[in-house]
mmCIF file of C-alpha atoms and ligand atoms in Angstrom:
data_model
loop_
_atom_site.group_PDB
_atom_site.id
_atom_site.type_symbol
_atom_site.label_atom_id
_atom_site.label_comp_id
_atom_site.label_asym_id
_atom_site.label_seq_id
_atom_site.Cartn_x
_atom_site.Cartn_y
_atom_site.Cartn_z
ATOM 1 C CA MET J 1 53.684 35.308 -76.948
ATOM 2 C CA ILE J 2 56.614 34.054 -75.002
ATOM 3 C CA GLY J 3 58.061 35.059 -72.309
ATOM 4 C CA VAL J 4 57.374 32.297 -69.687
ATOM 5 C CA LEU J 5 61.249 30.751 -69.509
ATOM 6 C CA ASP J 6 61.200 26.938 -69.065
ATOM 7 C CA HIS J 7 65.036 25.897 -68.605
ATOM 8 C CA VAL J 8 68.275 27.457 -68.997
ATOM 9 C CA GLY J 9 70.719 25.703 -70.625
ATOM 10 C CA ILE J 10 74.398 24.930 -68.744
ATOM 11 C CA ALA J 11 77.459 23.089 -70.807
ATOM 12 C CA VAL J 12 79.439 20.419 -69.360
ATOM 13 C CA ARG J 13 82.325 18.844 -69.440
ATOM 14 C CA ARG J 14 81.223 15.064 -67.417
ATOM 15 C CA LEU J 15 77.420 15.194 -66.399
ATOM 16 C CA ASP J 16 78.000 12.799 -63.540
ATOM 17 C CA GLU J 17 80.458 14.989 -62.091
ATOM 18 C CA ALA J 18 77.396 17.973 -62.864
ATOM 19 C CA LEU J 19 75.224 16.371 -61.415
ATOM 20 C CA ALA J 20 76.974 15.378 -58.065
ATOM 21 C CA ARG J 21 78.118 19.029 -58.076
ATOM 22 C CA TYR J 22 74.373 20.005 -58.372
ATOM 23 C CA ARG J 23 73.099 17.857 -56.539
ATOM 24 C CA ILE J 24 74.969 20.118 -52.898
ATOM 25 C CA LEU J 25 72.550 22.581 -54.104
ATOM 26 C CA GLY J 26 69.558 20.661 -53.483
ATOM 27 C CA LEU J 27 68.739 20.147 -57.308
ATOM 28 C CA ALA J 28 68.229 16.553 -58.165
ATOM 29 C CA PRO J 29 67.709 15.609 -62.223
ATOM 30 C CA GLU J 30 63.794 14.724 -63.178
ATOM 31 C CA VAL J 31 65.506 13.524 -66.772
ATOM 32 C CA ILE J 32 68.060 11.890 -67.780
ATOM 33 C CA GLU J 33 67.916 11.602 -72.009
ATOM 34 C CA ASP J 34 70.674 10.432 -74.812
ATOM 35 C CA LEU J 35 69.752 12.824 -77.198
ATOM 36 C CA SER J 36 71.260 11.116 -80.213
ATOM 37 C CA SER J 37 70.426 12.995 -82.953
ATOM 38 C CA GLU J 38 72.356 16.255 -81.537
ATOM 39 C CA GLY J 39 75.480 13.915 -80.384
ATOM 40 C CA VAL J 40 74.253 15.043 -75.793
ATOM 41 C CA ARG J 41 73.513 13.741 -73.124
ATOM 42 C CA LEU J 42 71.470 16.030 -70.890
ATOM 43 C CA ALA J 43 69.575 16.151 -67.613
ATOM 44 C CA PHE J 44 66.948 18.313 -66.354
ATOM 45 C CA LEU J 45 66.758 19.447 -62.713
ATOM 46 C CA PRO J 46 63.941 21.430 -61.936
ATOM 47 C CA ALA J 47 64.507 24.427 -59.163
ATOM 48 C CA GLY J 48 61.419 25.880 -58.558
ATOM 49 C CA SER J 49 59.117 26.899 -61.769
ATOM 50 C CA VAL J 50 62.016 26.370 -64.564
ATOM 51 C CA SER J 51 64.672 24.212 -64.702
ATOM 52 C CA LEU J 52 68.733 23.512 -65.096
ATOM 53 C CA GLU J 53 69.348 21.520 -68.300
ATOM 54 C CA LEU J 54 73.123 20.194 -68.018
ATOM 55 C CA LEU J 55 74.781 19.275 -71.636
ATOM 56 C CA GLU J 56 76.933 16.867 -71.763
ATOM 57 C CA SER J 57 78.719 16.321 -75.293
ATOM 58 C CA THR J 58 78.280 12.312 -76.745
ATOM 59 C CA ARG J 59 79.393 13.171 -80.770
ATOM 60 C CA GLU J 60 83.065 14.734 -81.317
ATOM 61 C CA GLY J 61 82.297 17.753 -83.599
ATOM 62 C CA GLY J 62 78.860 17.835 -82.399
ATOM 63 C CA PRO J 63 77.288 21.542 -81.532
ATOM 64 C CA VAL J 64 77.771 21.286 -77.482
ATOM 65 C CA ALA J 65 81.424 19.676 -78.037
ATOM 66 C CA ARG J 66 82.467 22.771 -80.418
ATOM 67 C CA PHE J 67 81.261 24.882 -77.363
ATOM 68 C CA LEU J 68 83.170 22.694 -74.527
ATOM 69 C CA GLU J 69 86.170 23.836 -77.058
ATOM 70 C CA GLY J 70 85.414 27.631 -77.945
ATOM 71 C CA ARG J 71 83.602 28.666 -74.577
ATOM 72 C CA GLY J 72 84.377 25.849 -71.774
ATOM 73 C CA GLU J 73 82.017 24.665 -68.938
ATOM 74 C CA GLY J 74 78.763 27.415 -68.347
ATOM 75 C CA LEU J 75 75.677 29.281 -69.692
ATOM 76 C CA HIS J 76 74.778 27.915 -72.888
ATOM 77 C CA HIS J 77 71.198 28.610 -73.885
ATOM 78 C CA VAL J 78 68.025 30.063 -72.330
ATOM 79 C CA ALA J 79 64.311 28.386 -73.447
ATOM 80 C CA PHE J 80 61.154 30.132 -73.112
ATOM 81 C CA ARG J 81 58.223 28.416 -73.400
ATOM 82 C CA THR J 82 55.571 28.502 -76.291
ATOM 83 C CA PRO J 83 52.409 27.638 -77.068
ATOM 84 C CA ASP J 84 52.828 27.855 -80.657
ATOM 85 C CA ILE J 85 55.834 27.338 -81.972
ATOM 86 C CA ARG J 86 55.524 27.668 -85.868
ATOM 87 C CA ALA J 87 54.379 31.301 -85.325
ATOM 88 C CA GLU J 88 56.850 32.485 -83.253
ATOM 89 C CA LEU J 89 59.209 31.237 -85.116
ATOM 90 C CA ARG J 90 57.633 33.230 -87.652
ATOM 91 C CA ARG J 91 57.351 36.613 -85.736
ATOM 92 C CA LEU J 92 60.685 36.664 -84.195
ATOM 93 C CA GLU J 93 62.135 36.066 -87.641
ATOM 94 C CA ALA J 94 60.351 38.953 -88.971
ATOM 95 C CA GLU J 95 61.228 40.807 -86.325
ATOM 96 C CA GLY J 96 65.171 40.234 -87.006
ATOM 97 C CA PHE J 97 66.277 37.550 -84.801
ATOM 98 C CA GLU J 98 68.563 34.805 -86.405
ATOM 99 C CA PRO J 99 66.505 31.581 -86.849
ATOM 100 C CA LEU J 100 68.759 28.417 -86.738
ATOM 101 C CA ASP J 101 66.484 25.877 -87.082
ATOM 102 C CA ARG J 102 63.336 26.665 -90.399
ATOM 103 C CA GLU J 103 61.005 24.236 -88.844
ATOM 104 C CA PRO J 104 60.191 23.300 -85.429
ATOM 105 C CA ARG J 105 62.703 19.823 -84.776
ATOM 106 C CA PRO J 106 62.189 17.305 -81.882
ATOM 107 C CA GLY J 107 64.367 18.195 -78.860
ATOM 108 C CA ALA J 108 64.168 17.021 -75.094
ATOM 109 C CA ARG J 109 61.595 15.746 -73.135
ATOM 110 C CA GLY J 110 59.822 14.571 -76.502
ATOM 111 C CA ARG J 111 58.960 18.495 -76.942
ATOM 112 C CA SER J 112 59.046 20.636 -80.487
ATOM 113 C CA VAL J 113 62.045 22.927 -80.235
ATOM 114 C CA ALA J 114 63.782 26.247 -82.671
ATOM 115 C CA PHE J 115 66.736 28.077 -81.657
ATOM 116 C CA PHE J 116 67.898 31.300 -82.653
ATOM 117 C CA HIS J 117 71.429 31.786 -82.874
ATOM 118 C CA PRO J 118 72.926 33.831 -80.135
ATOM 119 C CA LYS J 119 73.583 37.466 -81.423
ATOM 120 C CA SER J 120 69.944 38.001 -82.105
ATOM 121 C CA ALA J 121 70.269 38.163 -78.235
ATOM 122 C CA HIS J 122 73.132 39.820 -76.944
ATOM 123 C CA GLY J 123 75.250 36.999 -76.775
ATOM 124 C CA VAL J 124 72.991 34.326 -75.720
ATOM 125 C CA LEU J 125 72.077 31.261 -77.721
ATOM 126 C CA ILE J 126 68.069 31.526 -77.210
ATOM 127 C CA GLU J 127 65.635 28.413 -77.469
ATOM 128 C CA LEU J 128 62.003 28.262 -77.925
ATOM 129 C CA VAL J 129 59.837 24.901 -76.214
ATOM 130 C CA HIS J 130 56.784 24.096 -77.595
ATOM 131 C CA GLU J 131 54.156 24.092 -74.333
ATOM 132 C CA PRO J 132 52.944 20.505 -74.729
ATOM 133 C CA SER J 133 49.693 21.602 -72.854
ATOM 134 C CA SER J 134 48.302 24.027 -75.323
ATOM 135 C CA GLY J 135 47.223 21.914 -77.657
ATOM 136 C CA ALA J 136 47.914 22.775 -80.931
ATOM 137 C CA ALA J 137 51.695 20.609 -80.996
ATOM 138 C CA PRO J 138 53.525 19.953 -84.286
ATOM 139 C CA GLU J 139 53.908 16.015 -85.096
ATOM 140 C CA PRO J 140 57.756 15.520 -83.595
ATOM 141 C CA ARG J 141 59.932 13.475 -85.521
ATOM 142 C CA THR J 142 60.668 10.395 -84.529
ATOM 143 C CA LEU J 143 63.200 10.373 -82.316
ATOM 144 C CA LYS J 144 66.211 7.583 -82.672
HETATM 145 CO CO1 CO A 201 67.695 23.363 -74.190
#
């Protein structure tokens, strides 16, 4: 099952500037991480039971760089928790969602993630995040 919102991803041109701006809203980063495999540097800012994930590109031509070129700053994705990411991948694919990942892969904060094409959900990139407390976590590959 999914349905619990984990975080909202926002693409930004400069993470430091965005962090200063969101600090005015009362939000402070809990985690800042360089996810070099994805070409992004990101920060998670808890906001109640969900977080904002601010994403800055660190690689020309990377996914966030391409997003910023095409659409500018703003909403990049929404992420839902699931206790069984593999089962949800298959279920959503069977329901017509177009997966961007065939298998869960390592994401931020050491969690397994999988993405679905924005056309699957009315223009919004969807991320599934494995809920780590739920036990049957797939082994993430080693993070660089
Ligand atoms: Co995310």
